[in-house]
Short mmCIF file of C-alpha atoms in Angstrom, two decimals:
data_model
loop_
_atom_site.label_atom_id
_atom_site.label_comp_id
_atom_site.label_asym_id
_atom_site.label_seq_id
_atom_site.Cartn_x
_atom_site.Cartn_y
_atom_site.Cartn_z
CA UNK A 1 27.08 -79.41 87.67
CA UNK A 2 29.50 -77.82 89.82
CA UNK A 3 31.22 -81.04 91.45
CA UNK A 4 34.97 -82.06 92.32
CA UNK A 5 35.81 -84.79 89.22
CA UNK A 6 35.39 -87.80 91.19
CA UNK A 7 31.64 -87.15 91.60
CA UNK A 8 30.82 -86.40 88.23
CA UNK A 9 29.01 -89.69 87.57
CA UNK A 10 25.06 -90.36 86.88
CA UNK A 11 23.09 -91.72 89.83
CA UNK A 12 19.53 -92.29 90.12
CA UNK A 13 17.49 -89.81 89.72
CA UNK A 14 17.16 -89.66 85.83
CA UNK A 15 14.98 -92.83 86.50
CA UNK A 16 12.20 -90.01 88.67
CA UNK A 17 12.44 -87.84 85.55
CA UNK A 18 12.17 -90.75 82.95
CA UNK A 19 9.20 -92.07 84.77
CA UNK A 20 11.21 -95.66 85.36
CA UNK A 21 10.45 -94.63 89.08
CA UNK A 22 8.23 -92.55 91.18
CA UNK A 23 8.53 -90.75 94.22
CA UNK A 24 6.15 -92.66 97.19
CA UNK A 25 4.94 -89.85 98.66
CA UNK A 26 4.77 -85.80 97.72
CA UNK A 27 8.09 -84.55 98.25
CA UNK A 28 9.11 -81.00 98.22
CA UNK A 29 12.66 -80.02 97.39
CA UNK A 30 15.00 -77.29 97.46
CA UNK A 31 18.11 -76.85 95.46
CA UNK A 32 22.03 -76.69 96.99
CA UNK A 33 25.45 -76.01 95.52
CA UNK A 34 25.91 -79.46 93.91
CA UNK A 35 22.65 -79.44 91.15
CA UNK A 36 21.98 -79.64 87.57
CA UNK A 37 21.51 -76.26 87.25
CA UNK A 38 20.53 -76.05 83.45
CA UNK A 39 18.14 -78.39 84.37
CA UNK A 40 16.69 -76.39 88.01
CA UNK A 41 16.82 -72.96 85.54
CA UNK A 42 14.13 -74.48 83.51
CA UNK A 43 11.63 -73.71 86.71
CA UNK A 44 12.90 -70.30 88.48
CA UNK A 45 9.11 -70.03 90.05
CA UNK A 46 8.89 -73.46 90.83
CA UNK A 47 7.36 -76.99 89.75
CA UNK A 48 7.32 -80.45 89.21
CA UNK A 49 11.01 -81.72 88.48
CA UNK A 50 9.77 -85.26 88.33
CA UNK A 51 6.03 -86.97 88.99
CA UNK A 52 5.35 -86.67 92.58
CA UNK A 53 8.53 -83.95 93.34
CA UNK A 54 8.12 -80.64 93.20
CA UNK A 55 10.87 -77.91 93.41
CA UNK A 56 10.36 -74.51 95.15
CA UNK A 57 12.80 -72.68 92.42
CA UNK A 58 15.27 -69.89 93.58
CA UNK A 59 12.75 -69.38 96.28
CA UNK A 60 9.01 -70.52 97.05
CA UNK A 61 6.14 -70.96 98.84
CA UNK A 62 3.38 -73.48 98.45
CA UNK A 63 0.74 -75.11 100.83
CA UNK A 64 -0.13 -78.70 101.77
CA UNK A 65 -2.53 -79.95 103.70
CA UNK A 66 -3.26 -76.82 105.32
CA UNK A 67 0.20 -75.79 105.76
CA UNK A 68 2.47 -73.26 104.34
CA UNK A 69 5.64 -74.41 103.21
CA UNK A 70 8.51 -71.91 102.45
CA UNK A 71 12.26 -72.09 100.91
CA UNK A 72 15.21 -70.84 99.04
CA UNK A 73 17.78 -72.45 96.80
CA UNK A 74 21.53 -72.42 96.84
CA UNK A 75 24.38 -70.95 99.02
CA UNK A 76 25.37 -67.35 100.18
CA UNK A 77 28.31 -65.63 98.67
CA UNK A 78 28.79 -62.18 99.57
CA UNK A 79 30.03 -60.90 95.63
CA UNK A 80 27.05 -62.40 93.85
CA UNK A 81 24.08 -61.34 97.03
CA UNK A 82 22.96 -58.31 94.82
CA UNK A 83 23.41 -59.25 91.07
CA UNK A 84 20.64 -60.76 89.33
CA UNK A 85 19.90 -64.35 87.94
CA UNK A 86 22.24 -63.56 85.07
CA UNK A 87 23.40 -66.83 83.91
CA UNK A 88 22.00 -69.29 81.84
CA UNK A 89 23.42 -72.15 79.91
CA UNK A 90 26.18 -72.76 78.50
CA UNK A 91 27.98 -71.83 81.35
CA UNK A 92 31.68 -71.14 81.95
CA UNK A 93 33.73 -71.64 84.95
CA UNK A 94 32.24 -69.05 87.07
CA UNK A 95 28.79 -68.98 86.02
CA UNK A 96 28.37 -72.85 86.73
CA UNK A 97 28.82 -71.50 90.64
CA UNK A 98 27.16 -68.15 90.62
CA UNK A 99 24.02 -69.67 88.90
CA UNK A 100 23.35 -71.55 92.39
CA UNK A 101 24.29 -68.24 94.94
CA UNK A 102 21.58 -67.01 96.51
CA UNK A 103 20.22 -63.59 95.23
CA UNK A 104 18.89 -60.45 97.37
CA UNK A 105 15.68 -59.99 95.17
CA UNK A 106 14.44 -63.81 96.20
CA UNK A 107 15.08 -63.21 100.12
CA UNK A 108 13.55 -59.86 100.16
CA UNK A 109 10.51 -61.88 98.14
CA UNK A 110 10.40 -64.26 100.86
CA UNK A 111 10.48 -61.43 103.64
CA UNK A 112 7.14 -59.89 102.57
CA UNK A 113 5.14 -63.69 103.43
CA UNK A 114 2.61 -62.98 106.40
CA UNK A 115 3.56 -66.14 108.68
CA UNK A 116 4.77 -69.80 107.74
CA UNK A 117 4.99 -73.10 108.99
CA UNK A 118 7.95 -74.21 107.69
CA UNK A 119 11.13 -73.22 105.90
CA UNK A 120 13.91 -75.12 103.90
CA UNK A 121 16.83 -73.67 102.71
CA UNK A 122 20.44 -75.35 101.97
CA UNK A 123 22.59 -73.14 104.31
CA UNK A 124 22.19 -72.27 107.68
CA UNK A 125 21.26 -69.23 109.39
CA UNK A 126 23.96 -67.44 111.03
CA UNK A 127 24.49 -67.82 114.74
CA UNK A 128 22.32 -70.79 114.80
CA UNK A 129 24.87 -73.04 116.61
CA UNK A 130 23.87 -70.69 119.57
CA UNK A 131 20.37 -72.07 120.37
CA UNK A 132 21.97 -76.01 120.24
CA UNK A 133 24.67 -78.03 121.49
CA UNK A 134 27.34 -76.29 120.02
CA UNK A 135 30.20 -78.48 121.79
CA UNK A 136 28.61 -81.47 120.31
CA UNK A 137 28.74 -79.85 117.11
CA UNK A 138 32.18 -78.85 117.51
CA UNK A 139 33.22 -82.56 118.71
CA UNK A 140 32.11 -83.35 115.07
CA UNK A 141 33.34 -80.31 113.12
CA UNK A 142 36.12 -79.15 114.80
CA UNK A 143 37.64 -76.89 111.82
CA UNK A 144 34.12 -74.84 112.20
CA UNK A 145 35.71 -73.12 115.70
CA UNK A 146 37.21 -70.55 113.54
CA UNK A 147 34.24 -69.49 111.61
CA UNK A 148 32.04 -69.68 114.70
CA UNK A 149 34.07 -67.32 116.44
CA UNK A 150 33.98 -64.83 113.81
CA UNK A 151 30.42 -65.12 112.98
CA UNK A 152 31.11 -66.43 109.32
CA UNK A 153 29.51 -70.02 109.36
CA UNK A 154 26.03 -69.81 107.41
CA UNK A 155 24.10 -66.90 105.45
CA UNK A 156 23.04 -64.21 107.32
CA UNK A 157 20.70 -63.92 104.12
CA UNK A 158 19.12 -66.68 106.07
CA UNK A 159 19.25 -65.21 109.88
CA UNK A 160 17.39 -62.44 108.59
CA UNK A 161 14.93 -64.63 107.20
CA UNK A 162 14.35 -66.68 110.27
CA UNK A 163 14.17 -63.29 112.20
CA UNK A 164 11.74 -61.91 109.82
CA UNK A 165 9.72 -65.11 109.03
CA UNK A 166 9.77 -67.06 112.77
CA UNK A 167 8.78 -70.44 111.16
CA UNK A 168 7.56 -72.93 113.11
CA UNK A 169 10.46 -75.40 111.71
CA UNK A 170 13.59 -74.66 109.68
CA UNK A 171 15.00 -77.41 108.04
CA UNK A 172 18.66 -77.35 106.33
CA UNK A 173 21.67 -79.32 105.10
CA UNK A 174 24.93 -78.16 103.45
CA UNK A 175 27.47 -78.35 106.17
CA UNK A 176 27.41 -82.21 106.33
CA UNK A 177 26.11 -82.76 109.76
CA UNK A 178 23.29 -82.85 111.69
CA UNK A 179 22.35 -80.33 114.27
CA UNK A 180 19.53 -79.29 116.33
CA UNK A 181 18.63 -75.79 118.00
CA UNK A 182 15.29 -74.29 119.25
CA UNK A 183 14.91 -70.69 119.13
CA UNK A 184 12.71 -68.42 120.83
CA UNK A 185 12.15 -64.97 119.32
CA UNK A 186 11.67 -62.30 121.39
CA UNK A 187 7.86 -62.16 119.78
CA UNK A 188 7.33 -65.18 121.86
CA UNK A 189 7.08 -66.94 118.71
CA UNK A 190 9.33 -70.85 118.42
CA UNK A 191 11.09 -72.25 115.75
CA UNK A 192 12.64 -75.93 116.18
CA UNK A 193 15.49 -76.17 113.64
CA UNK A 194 17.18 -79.57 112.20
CA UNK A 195 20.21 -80.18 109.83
CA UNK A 196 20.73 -83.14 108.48
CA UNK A 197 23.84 -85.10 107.82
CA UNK A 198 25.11 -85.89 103.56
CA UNK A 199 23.63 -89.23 102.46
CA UNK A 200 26.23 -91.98 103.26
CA UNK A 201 25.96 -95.05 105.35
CA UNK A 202 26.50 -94.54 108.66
CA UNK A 203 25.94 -90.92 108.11
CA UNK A 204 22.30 -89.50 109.79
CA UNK A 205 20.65 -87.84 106.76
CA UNK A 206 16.90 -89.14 107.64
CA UNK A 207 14.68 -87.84 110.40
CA UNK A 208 10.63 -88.66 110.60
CA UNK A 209 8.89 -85.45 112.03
CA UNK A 210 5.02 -85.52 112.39
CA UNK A 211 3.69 -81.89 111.93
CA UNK A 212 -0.37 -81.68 112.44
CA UNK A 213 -1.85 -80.80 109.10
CA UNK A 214 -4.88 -78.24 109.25
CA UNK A 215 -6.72 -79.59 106.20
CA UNK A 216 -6.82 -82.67 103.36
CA UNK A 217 -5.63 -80.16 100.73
CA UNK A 218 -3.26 -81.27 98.46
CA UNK A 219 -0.37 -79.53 96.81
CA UNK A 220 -1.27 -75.91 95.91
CA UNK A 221 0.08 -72.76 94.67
CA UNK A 222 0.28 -70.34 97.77
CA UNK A 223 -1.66 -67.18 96.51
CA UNK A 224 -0.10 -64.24 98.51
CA UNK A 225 2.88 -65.61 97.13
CA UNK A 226 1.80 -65.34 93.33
CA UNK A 227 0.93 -61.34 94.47
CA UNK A 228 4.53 -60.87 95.61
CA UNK A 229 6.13 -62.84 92.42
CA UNK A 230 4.01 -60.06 90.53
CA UNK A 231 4.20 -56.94 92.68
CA UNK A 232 8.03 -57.69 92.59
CA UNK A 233 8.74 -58.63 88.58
CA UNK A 234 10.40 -54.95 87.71
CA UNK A 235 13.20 -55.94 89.92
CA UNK A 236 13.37 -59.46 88.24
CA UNK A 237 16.20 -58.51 85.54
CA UNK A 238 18.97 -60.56 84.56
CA UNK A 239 21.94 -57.72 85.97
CA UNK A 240 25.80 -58.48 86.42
CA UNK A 241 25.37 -55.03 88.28
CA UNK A 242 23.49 -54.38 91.93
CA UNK A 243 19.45 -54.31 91.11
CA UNK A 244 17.79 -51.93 92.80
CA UNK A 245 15.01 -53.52 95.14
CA UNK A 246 11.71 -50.86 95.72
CA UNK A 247 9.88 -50.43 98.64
CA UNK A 248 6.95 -52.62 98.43
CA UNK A 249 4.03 -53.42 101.15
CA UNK A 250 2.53 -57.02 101.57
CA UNK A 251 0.06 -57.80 99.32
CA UNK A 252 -3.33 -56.25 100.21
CA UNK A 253 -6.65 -57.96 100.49
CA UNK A 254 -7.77 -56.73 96.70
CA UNK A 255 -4.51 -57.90 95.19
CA UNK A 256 -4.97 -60.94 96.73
CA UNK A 257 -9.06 -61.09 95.80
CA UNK A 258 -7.42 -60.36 91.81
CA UNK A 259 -4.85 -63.64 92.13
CA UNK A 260 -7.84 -65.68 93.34
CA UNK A 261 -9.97 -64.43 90.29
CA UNK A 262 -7.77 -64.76 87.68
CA UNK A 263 -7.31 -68.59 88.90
CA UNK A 264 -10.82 -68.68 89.74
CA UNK A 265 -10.05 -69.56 93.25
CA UNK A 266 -8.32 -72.81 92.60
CA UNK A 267 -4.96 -72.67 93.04
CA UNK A 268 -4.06 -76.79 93.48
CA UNK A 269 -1.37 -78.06 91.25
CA UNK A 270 -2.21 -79.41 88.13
CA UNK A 271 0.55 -82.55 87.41
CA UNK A 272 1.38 -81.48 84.64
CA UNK A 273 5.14 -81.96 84.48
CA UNK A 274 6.61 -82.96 81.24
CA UNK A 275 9.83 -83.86 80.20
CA UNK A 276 11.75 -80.86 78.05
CA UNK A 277 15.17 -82.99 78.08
CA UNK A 278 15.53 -86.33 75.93
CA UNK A 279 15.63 -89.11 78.84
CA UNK A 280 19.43 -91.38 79.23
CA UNK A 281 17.47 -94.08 77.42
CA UNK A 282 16.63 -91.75 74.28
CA UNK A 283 19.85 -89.55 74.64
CA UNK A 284 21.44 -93.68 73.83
CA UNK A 285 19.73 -93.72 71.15
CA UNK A 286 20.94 -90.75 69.23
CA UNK A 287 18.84 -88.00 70.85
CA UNK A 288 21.24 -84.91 71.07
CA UNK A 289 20.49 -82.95 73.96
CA UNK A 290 20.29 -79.01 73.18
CA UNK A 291 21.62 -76.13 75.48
CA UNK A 292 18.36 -74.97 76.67
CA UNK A 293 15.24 -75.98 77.49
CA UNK A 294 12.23 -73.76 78.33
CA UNK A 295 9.08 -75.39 80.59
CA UNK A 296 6.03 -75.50 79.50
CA UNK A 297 5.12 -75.05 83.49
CA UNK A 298 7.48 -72.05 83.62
CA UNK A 299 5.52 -70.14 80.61
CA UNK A 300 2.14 -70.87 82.18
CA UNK A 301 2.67 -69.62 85.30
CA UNK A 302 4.28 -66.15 83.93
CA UNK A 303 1.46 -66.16 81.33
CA UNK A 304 -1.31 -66.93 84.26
CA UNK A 305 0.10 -64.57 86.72
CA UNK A 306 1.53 -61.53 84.22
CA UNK A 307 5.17 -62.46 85.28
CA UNK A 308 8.21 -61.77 82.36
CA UNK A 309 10.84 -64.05 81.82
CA UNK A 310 13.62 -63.93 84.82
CA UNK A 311 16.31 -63.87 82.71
CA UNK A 312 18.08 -63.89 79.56
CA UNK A 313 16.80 -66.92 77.99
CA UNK A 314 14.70 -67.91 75.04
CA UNK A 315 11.39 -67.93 75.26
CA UNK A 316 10.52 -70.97 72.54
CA UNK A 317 9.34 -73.98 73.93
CA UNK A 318 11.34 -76.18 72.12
CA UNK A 319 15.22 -76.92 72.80
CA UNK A 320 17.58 -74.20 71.73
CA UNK A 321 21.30 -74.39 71.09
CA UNK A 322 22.80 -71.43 72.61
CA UNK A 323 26.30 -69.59 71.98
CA UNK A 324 28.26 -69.66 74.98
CA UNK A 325 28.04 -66.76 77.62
CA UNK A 326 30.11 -63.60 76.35
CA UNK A 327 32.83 -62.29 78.73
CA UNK A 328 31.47 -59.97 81.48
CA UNK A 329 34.34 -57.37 81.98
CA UNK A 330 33.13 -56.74 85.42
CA UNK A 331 33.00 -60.21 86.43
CA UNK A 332 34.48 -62.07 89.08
CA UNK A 333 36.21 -65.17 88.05
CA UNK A 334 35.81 -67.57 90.79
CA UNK A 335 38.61 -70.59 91.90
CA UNK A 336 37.19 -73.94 91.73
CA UNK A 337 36.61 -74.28 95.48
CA UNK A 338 35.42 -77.29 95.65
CA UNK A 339 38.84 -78.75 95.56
CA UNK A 340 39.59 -82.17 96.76
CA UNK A 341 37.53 -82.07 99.86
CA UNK A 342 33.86 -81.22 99.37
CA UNK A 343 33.71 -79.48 102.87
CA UNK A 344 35.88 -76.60 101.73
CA UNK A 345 32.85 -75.09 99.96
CA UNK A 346 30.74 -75.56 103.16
CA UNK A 347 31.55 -72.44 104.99
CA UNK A 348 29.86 -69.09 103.45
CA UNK A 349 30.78 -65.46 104.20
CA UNK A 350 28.79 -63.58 106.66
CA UNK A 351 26.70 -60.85 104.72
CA UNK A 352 26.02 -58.55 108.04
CA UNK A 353 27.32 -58.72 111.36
CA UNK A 354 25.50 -60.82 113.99
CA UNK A 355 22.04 -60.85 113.96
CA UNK A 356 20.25 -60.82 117.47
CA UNK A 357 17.49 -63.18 117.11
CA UNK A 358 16.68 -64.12 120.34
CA UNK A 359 18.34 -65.71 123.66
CA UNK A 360 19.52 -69.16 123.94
CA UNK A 361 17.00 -71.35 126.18
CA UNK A 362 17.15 -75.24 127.15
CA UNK A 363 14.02 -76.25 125.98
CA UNK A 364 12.57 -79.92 126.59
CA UNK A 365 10.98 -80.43 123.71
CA UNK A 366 13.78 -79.68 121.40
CA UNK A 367 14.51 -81.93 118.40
CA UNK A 368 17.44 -84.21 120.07
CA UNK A 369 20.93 -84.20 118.74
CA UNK A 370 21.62 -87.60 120.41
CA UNK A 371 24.97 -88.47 121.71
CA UNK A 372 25.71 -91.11 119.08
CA UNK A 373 29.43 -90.03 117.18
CA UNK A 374 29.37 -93.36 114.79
CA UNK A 375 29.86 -90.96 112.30
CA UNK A 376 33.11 -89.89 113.33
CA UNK A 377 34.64 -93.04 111.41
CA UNK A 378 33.47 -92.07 108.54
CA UNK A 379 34.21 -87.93 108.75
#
């Protein structure tokens, strides 16, 4: 986990995985720049990280209740964009950050979706401060002026996205604040966005949204999605060098009619997660933990859906100790930027210049910012 020292420590969460706990309610989740990545490699495509919490994987799309539920994992730097998902455990210094940048292949996945409700991804989309109270958020981040002024806070990875995909709702984190904007795109279309604060106290990292649901479906694999995963696997290779992305079309109707037959049109997800990893309690008690893992619910999917292996990793199910990663002569050794404050990392490179989504608007209805600044004592 790619962490400053003094947050190198083990919380909670190994009690979801154990099974000591359970998540209330279905909960899906995106990953960030501060993960176990060894253990969010295990599921590139997606799946259940814990009972009741599933993870989208480097990027996703389910449905729920009649909604369709999109996102992407990780962070935007500009000298990893066009690589592919090279690294696996053991990894060195630079690997244990590049493993969690965002890649080209998974947003130009996510561009070929026909329309979604809803969108999660750790960074923001560039230029987003526009459609919001950017004062406010400048009251609370004053050391963003700079990158706002040059266009450099967010992922334009992500602007494209929101230009391409026109969600309904965006939902992000990262920067350690929260912010709201609403958007609307020149297609007439809306999208209400909301970033929430870190998890502190006194810090506002919760927000209760009720979206109407269309149906009582539960959790289910998103089928036009499953086309694009296979449509798109040639371009899925584990490259230190630039992949070269095809043209490709959205799925068509008879792709779509072959997903739906080879899962015989039920595409809900089986809870089938299973621990690959011994659990703290086990580990105690002279389990030793291997290198690598592969999921069961990784090789399913690939199997079910004719999908190869994203990257250079074994292919047994059971734990593997691996040698550690040889040198890449080409490779870009990066500084440990997460330094002594963790808001260092927060500001990403701009990948294209600005990206005209559509004209600012005051809009009544827009997710409220509030003009509380309690947090200020604790910034």
């Amino acid at each position: 986990m790619a962490v400053p020292p003094k947050f190198r420590k083990l919380n909670t969460f190994y009690k979801y995985y154990s099974g000591e706990k359970t998540a209330p309610v279905p909960t899906i989740i995106i990953g960030g720049n501060h993960e176990a990545s060894n253990f969010m490699q295990e599921l590139p495509y997606g799946g259940w990280i814990a009972p009741n919490i599933y993870y989208l994987g480097f990027a996703g799309c389910v449905q729920f209740r009649g909604l369709r539920i999109a996102g992407m994992s990780g962070i935007y730097k500009h000298h990893d964009y066009h690589r592919g998902h090279f690294e696996h455990p053991p990894y060195n210094n630079s690997s244990l950050r590049s493993v969690y940048h965002t890649r080209q292949i998974d947003v130009w996945r996510l561009k070929h979706l026909s329309p979604i409700d809803i969108f999660l991804s750790h960074d923001w989309p560039t230029g987003i401060w526009e459609h919001g109270d950017v004062n406010a958020l400048l009251h609370r981040k004053p050391f963003f002026r700079d990158d706002i002024q040059s266009y450099r806070l967010g992922s334009a990875a992500a602007a494209e996205l929101l230009e391409q995909l026109q969600p309904n709702y965006w939902f992000s984190a990262h920067l350690h604040v929260r912010f709201a904007a609403y958007l609307r795109h020149k297609s007439g279309a809306n999208t209400r966005f909301l970033a929430l604060d870190k998890v502190l106290p006194g810090r506002r990292f919760l927000q209760l949204l009720d979206v109407e649901s269309r149906s009582d479906e539960p959790l289910s694999l998103d089928p036009e999605w499953l086309c694009i995963l296979r449509n798109t696997d040639s371009a899925a290779v584990p490259s230190h060098a630039p992949v070269f992305l095809p043209p490709i079309s959205k799925p068509t109707e008879e792709e779509i009619a072959e997903i739906r037959a080879t899962f015989m049109d039920t595409f809900r997800l089986p809870e089938n997660f299973e621990r690959t990893a011994p659990t703290l309690s086990e580990e105690q008690n002279g389990s030793k933990p291997a290198s690598w893992y592969s999921n069961p619910q990784t090789e399913l999917l690939c199997k079910m859906v004719g999908l190869r292996r994203p990257f250079g990793a074994p292919t047994s199910l059971a734990g593997m100790h691996l040698p550690p990663p040889s040198k890449n002569p080409d490779e870009i050794v990066l500084d440990d930027d997460d330094g002594n404050n963790d808001d260092d990392e927060m500001v990403e490179g701009s990948l294209s210049k600005k990206t005209e989504t559509s004209a600012p608007i005051a809009n009544p209805d827009e997710i409220p910012l509030g003009d509380s600044d309690e947090e200020q004592q604790n910034e």
